[in-house]
Short mmCIF file of C-alpha atoms in Angstrom, two decimals:
data_model
loop_
_atom_site.label_atom_id
_atom_site.label_comp_id
_atom_site.label_asym_id
_atom_site.label_seq_id
_atom_site.Cartn_x
_atom_site.Cartn_y
_atom_site.Cartn_z
CA UNK A 1 -34.03 -80.74 -46.40
CA UNK A 2 -32.63 -77.90 -44.28
CA UNK A 3 -28.96 -78.02 -45.35
CA UNK A 4 -27.95 -75.37 -42.82
CA UNK A 5 -29.29 -77.60 -40.04
CA UNK A 6 -27.47 -80.58 -41.55
CA UNK A 7 -24.18 -78.67 -41.70
CA UNK A 8 -24.70 -77.52 -38.12
CA UNK A 9 -25.21 -81.12 -37.01
CA UNK A 10 -22.12 -82.26 -38.90
CA UNK A 11 -19.99 -79.51 -37.33
CA UNK A 12 -21.16 -80.56 -33.86
CA UNK A 13 -21.12 -84.34 -34.19
CA UNK A 14 -18.24 -85.05 -36.60
CA UNK A 15 -15.28 -84.58 -34.23
CA UNK A 16 -16.78 -86.43 -31.24
CA UNK A 17 -17.91 -89.29 -33.49
CA UNK A 18 -14.55 -89.66 -35.25
CA UNK A 19 -12.65 -89.85 -31.98
CA UNK A 20 -15.28 -92.04 -30.31
CA UNK A 21 -15.06 -94.78 -32.90
CA UNK A 22 -11.34 -94.39 -33.70
CA UNK A 23 -10.16 -94.50 -30.08
CA UNK A 24 -12.57 -97.36 -29.45
CA UNK A 25 -10.67 -99.41 -32.01
CA UNK A 26 -7.25 -98.18 -30.89
CA UNK A 27 -8.10 -99.28 -27.33
CA UNK A 28 -8.66 -102.80 -28.65
CA UNK A 29 -5.22 -102.69 -30.24
CA UNK A 30 -3.53 -101.29 -27.14
CA UNK A 31 -5.02 -103.99 -24.94
CA UNK A 32 -4.05 -106.69 -27.42
CA UNK A 33 -0.47 -105.38 -27.48
CA UNK A 34 -0.39 -105.30 -23.66
CA UNK A 35 -1.45 -108.95 -23.62
CA UNK A 36 1.20 -109.93 -26.15
CA UNK A 37 -0.46 -109.63 -29.57
CA UNK A 38 1.40 -107.12 -31.78
CA UNK A 39 -0.69 -107.62 -34.95
CA UNK A 40 -2.22 -104.13 -34.94
CA UNK A 41 1.11 -102.50 -34.10
CA UNK A 42 2.92 -104.30 -36.94
CA UNK A 43 0.21 -103.20 -39.37
CA UNK A 44 0.52 -99.57 -38.26
CA UNK A 45 -3.00 -99.33 -36.84
CA UNK A 46 -2.09 -98.12 -33.35
CA UNK A 47 -2.48 -94.50 -34.39
CA UNK A 48 -4.52 -91.76 -32.73
CA UNK A 49 -5.15 -90.21 -36.15
CA UNK A 50 -8.88 -90.86 -36.82
CA UNK A 51 -8.27 -90.72 -40.58
CA UNK A 52 -6.40 -94.04 -40.39
CA UNK A 53 -9.47 -95.80 -39.02
CA UNK A 54 -12.21 -94.48 -41.31
CA UNK A 55 -14.59 -97.02 -42.80
CA UNK A 56 -16.51 -95.60 -45.81
CA UNK A 57 -19.80 -97.14 -44.70
CA UNK A 58 -19.54 -97.09 -40.91
CA UNK A 59 -17.74 -93.76 -40.50
CA UNK A 60 -19.26 -91.76 -43.36
CA UNK A 61 -22.45 -93.21 -44.86
CA UNK A 62 -24.33 -94.48 -41.79
CA UNK A 63 -23.63 -91.45 -39.55
CA UNK A 64 -24.45 -89.13 -42.45
CA UNK A 65 -27.81 -90.80 -42.98
CA UNK A 66 -28.58 -90.66 -39.26
CA UNK A 67 -27.66 -86.97 -39.10
CA UNK A 68 -29.87 -86.29 -42.13
CA UNK A 69 -32.68 -88.23 -40.44
CA UNK A 70 -32.19 -86.06 -37.36
CA UNK A 71 -32.75 -82.98 -39.53
CA UNK A 72 -35.83 -84.43 -41.23
CA UNK A 73 -37.25 -85.93 -38.02
CA UNK A 74 -35.81 -83.91 -35.10
CA UNK A 75 -37.39 -86.21 -32.49
CA UNK A 76 -34.79 -88.86 -33.38
CA UNK A 77 -32.27 -86.73 -31.45
CA UNK A 78 -34.33 -87.28 -28.31
CA UNK A 79 -36.14 -90.60 -28.58
CA UNK A 80 -33.83 -92.58 -30.83
CA UNK A 81 -30.16 -92.91 -31.64
CA UNK A 82 -28.96 -89.51 -32.93
CA UNK A 83 -25.80 -90.77 -34.58
CA UNK A 84 -23.86 -94.00 -34.62
CA UNK A 85 -20.99 -95.43 -36.60
CA UNK A 86 -17.98 -97.68 -36.56
CA UNK A 87 -14.39 -97.64 -37.75
CA UNK A 88 -12.32 -100.21 -39.58
CA UNK A 89 -12.02 -103.24 -37.29
CA UNK A 90 -8.74 -103.42 -35.39
CA UNK A 91 -6.69 -106.46 -36.52
CA UNK A 92 -6.29 -108.56 -33.40
CA UNK A 93 -5.10 -112.17 -33.10
CA UNK A 94 -5.46 -113.59 -29.60
CA UNK A 95 -5.64 -117.26 -30.55
CA UNK A 96 -1.89 -117.68 -30.04
CA UNK A 97 -1.82 -116.12 -26.58
CA UNK A 98 -1.52 -118.13 -23.38
CA UNK A 99 -5.14 -117.56 -22.32
CA UNK A 100 -6.91 -116.72 -25.59
CA UNK A 101 -10.48 -116.70 -24.23
CA UNK A 102 -9.56 -114.42 -21.32
CA UNK A 103 -7.58 -112.21 -23.69
CA UNK A 104 -10.56 -111.98 -26.06
CA UNK A 105 -12.75 -110.70 -23.20
CA UNK A 106 -10.16 -108.12 -22.10
CA UNK A 107 -9.63 -106.87 -25.66
CA UNK A 108 -13.38 -106.60 -26.26
CA UNK A 109 -13.97 -104.68 -23.02
CA UNK A 110 -11.20 -102.17 -23.81
CA UNK A 111 -13.28 -100.44 -26.52
CA UNK A 112 -16.38 -99.63 -24.43
CA UNK A 113 -14.14 -98.67 -21.50
CA UNK A 114 -12.35 -96.15 -23.73
CA UNK A 115 -15.72 -94.65 -24.73
CA UNK A 116 -16.79 -94.24 -21.12
CA UNK A 117 -13.48 -92.50 -20.35
CA UNK A 118 -14.02 -90.19 -23.34
CA UNK A 119 -17.56 -89.45 -22.12
CA UNK A 120 -16.04 -88.43 -18.77
CA UNK A 121 -13.53 -86.26 -20.63
CA UNK A 122 -16.31 -84.48 -22.54
CA UNK A 123 -18.09 -83.94 -19.20
CA UNK A 124 -14.95 -82.16 -17.98
CA UNK A 125 -14.87 -80.05 -21.17
CA UNK A 126 -18.51 -79.06 -20.74
CA UNK A 127 -17.96 -78.17 -17.10
CA UNK A 128 -14.92 -76.03 -18.01
CA UNK A 129 -16.93 -74.20 -20.68
CA UNK A 130 -19.73 -73.47 -18.24
CA UNK A 131 -17.34 -72.18 -15.59
CA UNK A 132 -14.84 -70.25 -17.70
CA UNK A 133 -16.89 -69.10 -20.70
CA UNK A 134 -15.51 -66.27 -22.82
CA UNK A 135 -16.63 -65.91 -26.47
CA UNK A 136 -20.34 -66.69 -26.55
CA UNK A 137 -20.53 -68.11 -30.11
CA UNK A 138 -17.57 -70.45 -29.56
CA UNK A 139 -18.91 -71.41 -26.13
CA UNK A 140 -22.25 -72.47 -27.57
CA UNK A 141 -20.61 -74.50 -30.35
CA UNK A 142 -18.14 -76.21 -28.02
CA UNK A 143 -20.89 -76.75 -25.45
CA UNK A 144 -23.07 -78.53 -27.96
CA UNK A 145 -20.06 -80.53 -29.16
CA UNK A 146 -19.26 -81.57 -25.59
CA UNK A 147 -22.86 -82.69 -25.07
CA UNK A 148 -22.67 -84.61 -28.34
CA UNK A 149 -19.39 -86.18 -27.21
CA UNK A 150 -20.97 -87.39 -23.98
CA UNK A 151 -24.00 -88.80 -25.76
CA UNK A 152 -22.12 -90.40 -28.65
CA UNK A 153 -19.57 -92.15 -26.44
CA UNK A 154 -22.24 -93.53 -24.13
CA UNK A 155 -24.28 -94.71 -27.12
CA UNK A 156 -21.25 -96.35 -28.77
CA UNK A 157 -20.29 -98.05 -25.49
CA UNK A 158 -23.81 -99.36 -24.88
CA UNK A 159 -24.39 -100.57 -28.44
CA UNK A 160 -20.97 -102.23 -28.60
CA UNK A 161 -21.89 -104.28 -25.51
CA UNK A 162 -24.93 -105.82 -27.19
CA UNK A 163 -24.44 -109.62 -27.29
CA UNK A 164 -24.40 -109.65 -31.09
CA UNK A 165 -21.36 -110.48 -33.21
CA UNK A 166 -19.24 -108.73 -34.42
CA UNK A 167 -19.92 -106.26 -31.58
CA UNK A 168 -17.77 -106.42 -28.47
CA UNK A 169 -20.61 -107.86 -26.40
CA UNK A 170 -20.91 -110.68 -28.92
CA UNK A 171 -17.17 -111.40 -28.73
CA UNK A 172 -17.39 -111.50 -24.93
CA UNK A 173 -20.34 -113.89 -25.11
CA UNK A 174 -18.57 -116.10 -27.65
CA UNK A 175 -15.51 -116.26 -25.38
CA UNK A 176 -17.41 -117.23 -22.21
CA UNK A 177 -19.75 -119.76 -23.83
CA UNK A 178 -18.69 -123.40 -23.96
CA UNK A 179 -16.53 -123.95 -27.01
CA UNK A 180 -19.19 -125.81 -29.01
CA UNK A 181 -21.90 -123.22 -28.33
CA UNK A 182 -19.43 -120.42 -29.03
CA UNK A 183 -18.66 -121.94 -32.44
CA UNK A 184 -22.37 -122.11 -33.28
CA UNK A 185 -22.91 -118.56 -32.09
CA UNK A 186 -20.02 -117.34 -34.28
CA UNK A 187 -21.89 -118.52 -37.39
CA UNK A 188 -24.37 -115.62 -37.13
CA UNK A 189 -21.59 -112.98 -37.30
CA UNK A 190 -22.13 -112.16 -41.01
CA UNK A 191 -25.66 -111.00 -40.13
CA UNK A 192 -24.64 -109.05 -37.03
CA UNK A 193 -24.39 -105.55 -38.47
CA UNK A 194 -27.62 -106.04 -40.43
CA UNK A 195 -29.36 -106.93 -37.16
CA UNK A 196 -27.92 -103.89 -35.36
CA UNK A 197 -28.80 -101.45 -38.17
CA UNK A 198 -32.30 -102.92 -38.35
CA UNK A 199 -32.76 -102.39 -34.61
CA UNK A 200 -31.60 -98.78 -35.02
CA UNK A 201 -33.89 -98.19 -38.03
CA UNK A 202 -36.89 -99.55 -36.11
CA UNK A 203 -36.10 -97.39 -33.10
CA UNK A 204 -35.66 -100.39 -30.81
CA UNK A 205 -32.11 -99.44 -29.82
CA UNK A 206 -33.26 -96.07 -28.53
CA UNK A 207 -36.02 -97.76 -26.51
CA UNK A 208 -33.61 -100.36 -25.13
CA UNK A 209 -31.07 -97.76 -24.02
CA UNK A 210 -33.54 -95.12 -22.86
CA UNK A 211 -32.49 -95.52 -19.18
CA UNK A 212 -28.84 -94.94 -20.16
CA UNK A 213 -29.70 -91.94 -22.30
CA UNK A 214 -31.93 -90.63 -19.50
CA UNK A 215 -28.93 -90.86 -17.15
CA UNK A 216 -26.79 -88.93 -19.65
CA UNK A 217 -29.43 -86.21 -19.75
CA UNK A 218 -29.34 -85.95 -15.97
CA UNK A 219 -25.54 -85.70 -15.99
CA UNK A 220 -25.61 -82.88 -18.55
CA UNK A 221 -28.38 -81.14 -16.61
CA UNK A 222 -26.33 -81.43 -13.40
CA UNK A 223 -23.33 -79.88 -15.12
CA UNK A 224 -25.45 -76.95 -16.29
CA UNK A 225 -26.76 -76.45 -12.77
CA UNK A 226 -23.21 -76.00 -11.53
CA UNK A 227 -23.14 -72.76 -13.52
CA UNK A 228 -26.06 -71.32 -11.60
#
């Protein structure tokens, strides 16, 4: 394995990934608090410090393996999912709210929405680098990081909207289904992450989201053209 390439990937992807998955979870907590559930706030989880949201498997092991796979098989950075992870789930209790099913949908949507906003923020960073570049080495590093931030946040948003529990898309589906069907659907939650990781390992996630990733590529290309 090329450890220099691995370290380069870690230096580029680590910060965008940490904030992508941490702020995703914090957004769930913020929305829950707005709707009247203060569980996350009382437990001290409404923090912007990514270290407070790290999950050993989802934040360290899985992204590390995907980054290593990207070094061993570089095409995964183009045709598959380059890096993916998750943070510790945000403790949310909407069952006691006035409209629990509606609240569950709003809380679930808050995470992907936060990722799309972060992707837009990284677009602004990349555009600023291209327009006001100074130190070439730092520019290249920050430029690659901004591109990684755009890609990671779009990937996290798209994957989280898959209708599979415990992903946000699954929680939305469970909330809008009739109560009896929702209860049956909830029984597959323990297998949800296994299903998602299997789809990633088989390359099916990259194929499924290729149009979205293609759009991201066009956005990045458009930003580079503004420099010309």
